[in-house]
Coordinates of C-alpha atoms in Angstrom, one line a residue:
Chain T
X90 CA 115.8 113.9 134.6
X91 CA 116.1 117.0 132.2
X92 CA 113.0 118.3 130.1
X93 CA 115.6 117.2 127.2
X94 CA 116.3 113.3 128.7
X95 CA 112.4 113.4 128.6
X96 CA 111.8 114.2 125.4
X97 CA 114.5 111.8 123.9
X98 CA 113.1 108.9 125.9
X99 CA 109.4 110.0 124.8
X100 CA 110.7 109.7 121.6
X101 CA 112.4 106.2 121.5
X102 CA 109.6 104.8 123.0
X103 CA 107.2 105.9 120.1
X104 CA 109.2 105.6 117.5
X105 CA 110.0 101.8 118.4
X106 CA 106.8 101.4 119.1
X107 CA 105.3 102.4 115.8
X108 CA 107.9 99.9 113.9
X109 CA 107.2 97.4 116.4
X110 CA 103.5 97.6 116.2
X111 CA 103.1 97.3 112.5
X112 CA 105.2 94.2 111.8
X113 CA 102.7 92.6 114.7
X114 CA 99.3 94.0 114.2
X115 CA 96.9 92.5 112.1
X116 CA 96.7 94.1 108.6
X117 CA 93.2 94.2 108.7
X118 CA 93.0 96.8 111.5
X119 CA 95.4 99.5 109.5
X120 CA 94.2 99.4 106.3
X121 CA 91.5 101.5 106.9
X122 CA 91.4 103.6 103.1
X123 CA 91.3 107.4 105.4
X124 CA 94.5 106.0 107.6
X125 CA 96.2 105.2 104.7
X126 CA 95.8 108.5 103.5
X127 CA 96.7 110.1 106.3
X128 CA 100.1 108.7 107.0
X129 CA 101.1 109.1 103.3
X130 CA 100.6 112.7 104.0
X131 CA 102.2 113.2 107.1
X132 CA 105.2 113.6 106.5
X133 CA 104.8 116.3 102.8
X134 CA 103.2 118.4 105.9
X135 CA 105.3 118.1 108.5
X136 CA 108.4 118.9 106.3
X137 CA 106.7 122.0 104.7
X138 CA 106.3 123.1 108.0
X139 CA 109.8 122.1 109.5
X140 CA 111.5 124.1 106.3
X141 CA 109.1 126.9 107.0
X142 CA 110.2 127.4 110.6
X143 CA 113.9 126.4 110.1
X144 CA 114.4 128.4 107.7
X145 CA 112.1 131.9 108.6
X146 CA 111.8 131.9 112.3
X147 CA 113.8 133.3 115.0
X148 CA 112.5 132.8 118.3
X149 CA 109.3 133.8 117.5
X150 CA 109.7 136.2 114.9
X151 CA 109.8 135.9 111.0
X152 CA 113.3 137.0 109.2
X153 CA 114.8 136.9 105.8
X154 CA 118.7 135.8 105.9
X155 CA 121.1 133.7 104.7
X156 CA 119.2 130.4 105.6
X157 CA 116.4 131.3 102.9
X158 CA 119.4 131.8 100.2
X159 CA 120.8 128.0 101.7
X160 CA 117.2 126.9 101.0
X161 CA 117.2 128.0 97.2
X162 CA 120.7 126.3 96.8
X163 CA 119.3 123.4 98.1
X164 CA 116.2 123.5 95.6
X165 CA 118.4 123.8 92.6
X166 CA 120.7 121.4 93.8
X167 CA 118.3 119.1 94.1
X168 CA 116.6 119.9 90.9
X169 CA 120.1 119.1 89.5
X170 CA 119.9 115.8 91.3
X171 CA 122.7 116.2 93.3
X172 CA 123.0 113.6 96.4
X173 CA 121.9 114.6 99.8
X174 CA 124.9 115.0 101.8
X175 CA 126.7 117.4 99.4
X176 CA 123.5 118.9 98.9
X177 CA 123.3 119.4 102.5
X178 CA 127.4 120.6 102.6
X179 CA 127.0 122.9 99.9
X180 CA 124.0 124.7 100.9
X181 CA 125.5 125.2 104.3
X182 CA 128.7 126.5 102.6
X183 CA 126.6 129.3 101.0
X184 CA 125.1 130.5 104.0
X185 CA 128.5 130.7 105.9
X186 CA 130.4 132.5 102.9
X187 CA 127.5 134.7 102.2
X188 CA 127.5 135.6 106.7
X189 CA 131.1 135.9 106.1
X190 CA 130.9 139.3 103.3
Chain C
X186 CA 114.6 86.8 88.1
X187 CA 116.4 89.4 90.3
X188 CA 119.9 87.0 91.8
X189 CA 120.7 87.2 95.3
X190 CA 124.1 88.7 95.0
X191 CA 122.3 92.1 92.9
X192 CA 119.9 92.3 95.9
X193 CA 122.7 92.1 98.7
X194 CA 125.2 94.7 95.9
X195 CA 122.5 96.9 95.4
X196 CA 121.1 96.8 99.3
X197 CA 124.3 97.8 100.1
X198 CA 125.0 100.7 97.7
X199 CA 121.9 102.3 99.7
X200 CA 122.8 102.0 102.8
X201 CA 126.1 103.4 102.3
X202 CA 124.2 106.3 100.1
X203 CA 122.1 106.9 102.9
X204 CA 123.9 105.6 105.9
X205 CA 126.6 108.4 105.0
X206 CA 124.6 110.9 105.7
X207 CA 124.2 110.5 109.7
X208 CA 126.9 112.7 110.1
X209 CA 125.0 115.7 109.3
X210 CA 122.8 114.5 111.8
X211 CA 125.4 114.0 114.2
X212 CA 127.3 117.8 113.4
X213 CA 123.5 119.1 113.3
X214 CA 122.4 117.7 116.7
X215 CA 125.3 118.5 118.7
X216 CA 125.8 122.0 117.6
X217 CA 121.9 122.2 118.2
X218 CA 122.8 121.9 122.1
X219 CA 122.7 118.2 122.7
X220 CA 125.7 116.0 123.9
X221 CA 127.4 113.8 122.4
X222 CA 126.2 111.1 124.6
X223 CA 122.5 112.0 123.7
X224 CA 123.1 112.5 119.5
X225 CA 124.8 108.7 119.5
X226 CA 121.7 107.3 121.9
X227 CA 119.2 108.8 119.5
X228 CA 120.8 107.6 116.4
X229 CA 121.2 103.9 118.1
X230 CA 117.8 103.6 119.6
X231 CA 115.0 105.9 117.4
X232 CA 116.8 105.0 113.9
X233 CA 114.4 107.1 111.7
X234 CA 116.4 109.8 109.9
X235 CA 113.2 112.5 109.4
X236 CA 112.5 112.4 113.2
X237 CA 115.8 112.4 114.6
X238 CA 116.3 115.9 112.3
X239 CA 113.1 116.7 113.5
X240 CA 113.2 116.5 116.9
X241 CA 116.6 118.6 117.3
X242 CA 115.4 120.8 115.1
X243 CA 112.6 121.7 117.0
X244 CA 115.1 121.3 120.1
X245 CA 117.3 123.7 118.7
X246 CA 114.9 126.5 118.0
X247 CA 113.9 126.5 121.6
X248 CA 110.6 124.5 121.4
X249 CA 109.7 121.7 123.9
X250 CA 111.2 118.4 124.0
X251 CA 107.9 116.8 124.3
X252 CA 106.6 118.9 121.4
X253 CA 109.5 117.6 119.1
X254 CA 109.2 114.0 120.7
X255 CA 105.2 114.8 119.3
X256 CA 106.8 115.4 116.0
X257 CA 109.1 112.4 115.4
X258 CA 106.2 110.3 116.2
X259 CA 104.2 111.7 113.8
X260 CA 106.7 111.6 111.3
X261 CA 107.6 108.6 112.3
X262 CA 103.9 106.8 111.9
X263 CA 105.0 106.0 108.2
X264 CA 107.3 103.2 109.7
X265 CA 103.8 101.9 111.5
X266 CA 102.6 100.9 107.9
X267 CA 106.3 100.1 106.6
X268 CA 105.4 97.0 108.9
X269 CA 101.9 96.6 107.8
X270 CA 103.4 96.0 104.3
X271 CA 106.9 94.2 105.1
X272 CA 104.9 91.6 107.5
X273 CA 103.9 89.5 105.3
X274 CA 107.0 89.3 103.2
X275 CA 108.7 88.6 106.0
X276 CA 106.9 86.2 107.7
X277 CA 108.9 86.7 111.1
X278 CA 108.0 84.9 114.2
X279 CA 107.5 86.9 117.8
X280 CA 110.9 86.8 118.9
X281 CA 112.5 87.8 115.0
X282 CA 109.7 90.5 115.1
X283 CA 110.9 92.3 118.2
X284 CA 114.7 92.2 117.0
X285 CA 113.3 93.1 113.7
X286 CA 111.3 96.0 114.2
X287 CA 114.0 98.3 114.4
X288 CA 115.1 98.2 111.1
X289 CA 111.9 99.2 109.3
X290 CA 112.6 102.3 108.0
X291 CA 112.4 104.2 104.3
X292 CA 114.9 102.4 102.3
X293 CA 114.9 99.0 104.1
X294 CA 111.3 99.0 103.1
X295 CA 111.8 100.1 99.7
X296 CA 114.6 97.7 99.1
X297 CA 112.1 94.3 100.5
X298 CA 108.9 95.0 99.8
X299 CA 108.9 94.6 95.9
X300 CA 110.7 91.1 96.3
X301 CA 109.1 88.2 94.7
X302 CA 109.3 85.4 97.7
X303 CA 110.0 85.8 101.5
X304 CA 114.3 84.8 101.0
X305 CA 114.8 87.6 98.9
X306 CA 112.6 89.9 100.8
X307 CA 114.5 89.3 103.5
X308 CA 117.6 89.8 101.6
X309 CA 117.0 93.2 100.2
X310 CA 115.3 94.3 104.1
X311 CA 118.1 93.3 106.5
X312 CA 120.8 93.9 104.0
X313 CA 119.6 97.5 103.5
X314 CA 118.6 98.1 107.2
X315 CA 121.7 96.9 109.2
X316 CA 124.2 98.4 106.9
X317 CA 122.3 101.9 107.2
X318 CA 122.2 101.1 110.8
X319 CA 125.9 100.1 111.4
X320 CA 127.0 103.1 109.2
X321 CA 124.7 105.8 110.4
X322 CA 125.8 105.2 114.2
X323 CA 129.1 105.5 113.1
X324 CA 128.7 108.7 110.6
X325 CA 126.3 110.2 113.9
X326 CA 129.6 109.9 115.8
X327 CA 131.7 111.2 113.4
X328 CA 129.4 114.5 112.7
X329 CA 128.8 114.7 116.6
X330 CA 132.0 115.1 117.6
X331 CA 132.3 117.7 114.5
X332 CA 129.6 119.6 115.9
X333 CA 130.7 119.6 119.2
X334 CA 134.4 121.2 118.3
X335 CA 132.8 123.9 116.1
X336 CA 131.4 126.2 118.2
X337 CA 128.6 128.7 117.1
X338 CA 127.1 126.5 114.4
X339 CA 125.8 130.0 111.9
X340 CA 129.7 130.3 111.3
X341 CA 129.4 127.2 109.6
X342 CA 126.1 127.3 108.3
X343 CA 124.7 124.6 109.8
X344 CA 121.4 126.1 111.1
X345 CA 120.8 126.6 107.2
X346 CA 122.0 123.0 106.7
X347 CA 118.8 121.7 108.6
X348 CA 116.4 123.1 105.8
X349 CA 118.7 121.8 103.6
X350 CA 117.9 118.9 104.9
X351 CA 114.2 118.8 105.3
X352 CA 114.1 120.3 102.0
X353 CA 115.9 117.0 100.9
X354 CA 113.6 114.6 102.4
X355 CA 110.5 116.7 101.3
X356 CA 111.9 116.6 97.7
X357 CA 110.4 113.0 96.6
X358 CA 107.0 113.6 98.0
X359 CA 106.3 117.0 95.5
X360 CA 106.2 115.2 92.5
X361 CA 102.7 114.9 93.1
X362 CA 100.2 118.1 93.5
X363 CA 99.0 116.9 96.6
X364 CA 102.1 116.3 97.9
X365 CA 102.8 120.1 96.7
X366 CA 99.5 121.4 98.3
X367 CA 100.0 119.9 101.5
X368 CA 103.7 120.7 101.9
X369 CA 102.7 124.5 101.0
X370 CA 99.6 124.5 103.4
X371 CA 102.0 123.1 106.1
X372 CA 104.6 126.1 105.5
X373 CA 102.0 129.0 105.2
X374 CA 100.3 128.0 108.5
X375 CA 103.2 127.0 110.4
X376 CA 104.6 130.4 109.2
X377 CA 101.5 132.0 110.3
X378 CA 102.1 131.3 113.8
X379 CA 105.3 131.8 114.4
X380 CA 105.1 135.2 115.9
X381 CA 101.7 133.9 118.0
X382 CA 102.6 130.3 119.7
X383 CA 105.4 128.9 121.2
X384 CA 108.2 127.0 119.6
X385 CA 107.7 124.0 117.9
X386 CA 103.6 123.9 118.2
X387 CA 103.5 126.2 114.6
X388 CA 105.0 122.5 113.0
X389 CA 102.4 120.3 114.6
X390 CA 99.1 123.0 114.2
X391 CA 100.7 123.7 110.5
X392 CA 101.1 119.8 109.6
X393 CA 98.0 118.9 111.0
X394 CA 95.8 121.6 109.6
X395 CA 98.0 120.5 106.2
X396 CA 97.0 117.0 106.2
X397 CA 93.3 117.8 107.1
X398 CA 93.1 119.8 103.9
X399 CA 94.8 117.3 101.8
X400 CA 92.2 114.8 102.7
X401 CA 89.5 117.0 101.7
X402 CA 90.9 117.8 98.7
X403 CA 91.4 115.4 95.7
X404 CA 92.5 115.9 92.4
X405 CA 89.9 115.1 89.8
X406 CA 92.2 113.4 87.3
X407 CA 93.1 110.2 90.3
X408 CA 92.7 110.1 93.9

């Protein structure tokens, strides 16, 4: 099994299990007032960091191109509250005209 | 008193709002090196939007697949207390628990929880989580094939479509300055370390270092 296979099974297993395990555990045991906090935010950090990467790194070093422009459409877009998949279309359409001058 | 039939409309008018949007996924994963075979299993069997981009995200950018599995978890703890909250509403048995479980995600949550008794809470759940799940299988499909046929996915811009797509999901949680803070933190570490670690531990050191300080910090006004 491939690196990739392992990480994709890893992944199904965890995620299932997290659904799984809070429909069945007692409430009791989660609602702990720092866990709470935590997992609301998880995500707000992960994100900032996923954009940050996606959008600045290459390999392992830090560049400026079309993607940051993408990300700015995207911003406004949103701001303009514009639904997510044309948000997503659009943004993309920007970088590939703006590779394509 | 909400009716049935606006619960089931508007439970559907989400899920094909969101369930539409599995074939960026799909075009995203694929041109991201994954198969075909591997975007559709993903989409049918870890059913979280934010860790699926996640993990082929990290994928993509040449990181570890164990690293990005790492990540979709963590993402993916939210849906842990999803099910802390939908549990009672639902009062489900052991059996309807296990086929349930699946479906607890953002907007199957959002669309049960605020029900007033456990029919309707059902209603508004399974309404909003099988159509997102029947739809995004089949828009992953779609997309993945797309993906697959296009070649060199910069032509197209869909390397710059996954921060689009982060950016998207992020977007709800800044309306708060905590949500801002930590988001920021998360980018400025992860950012950081680019050039020093290798790919895909900058989003888990830059998340978790992000979270930390967003527990120490609270705003004075409400915390």
């Amino acid at each position: 099994m491939t690196a990739l296979w392992g990480g994709i099974v890893v992944m199904i297993v965890t995620c299932f299990a997290l659904k799984y395990a809070g429909l069945s555990v007692p409430q009791s045991i989660l609602q702990h007032a720092l866990t709470v906090r935590a997992v609301e935010l998880i995500p707000a950090g992960l994100l900032g960091a996923l954009i940050a990467v996606q959008v600045f790194a290459d390999g392992s070093s830090v560049q400026v191109d079309a993607r940051l422009l993408a990300l700015g459409v995207a911003a406004v877009l949103l701001t303009l509250r514009v639904p997510f998949l044309p948000m997503v279309v659009i943004a993309a359409a920007v970088a590939a005209l703006v590779r394509q001058l | 008193m909400t009716s049935d039939r606006s619960i089931v409309i508007d439970s559907l008018g989400v899920g094909l709002a969101t369930g539409a949007y599995g074939v960026s996924f799909g075009a995203i994963s694929t041109a991201s090196g994954l198969s075909v075979l591997q975007t559709c299993l993903i989409s049918l069997l870890v059913f979280t939007g934010a860790s699926q981009f996640a993990f082929v995200g990290i994928v993509a950018s040449g990181g570890n697949p164990l690293t990005g599995a790492l990540t979709a978890a963590l993402l993916g703890s939210r849906n842990l207390f999803y099910g802390v909250s939908m549990a009672p509403k639902l009062e489900l048995g052991p059996g309807a628990r296990l086929a349930s479980a699946h479906f607890v995600i953002d907007e199957s949550t959002a669309m049960g929880v605020t029900r007033e008794n456990r029919r309707q809470a059902r209603l508004g759940f399974y309404w909003t989580g099988i159509s997102i799940f029947v739809l995004w299988n089949l828009t992953t499909f779609i997309g993945a094939l797309a993906g697959d046929a296009i070649g060199d996915p910069r032509t197209y811009g869909l390397d710059a479509a996954v921060g689009a797509a982060f950016l998207g999901l992020l977007w709800p949680r800044l309306a708060s300055w905590t949500g801002r803070l930590v988001a920021l933190t998360g980018a400025a570490v992860a950012l950081g370390l680019v050039p020093v670690t290798s790919a895909g531990l900058p989003i888990i050191i830059g998340g978790g270092t992000a979270v930390l300080l967003g527990m120490l910090w609270r705003p004075r006004s409400r915390s």
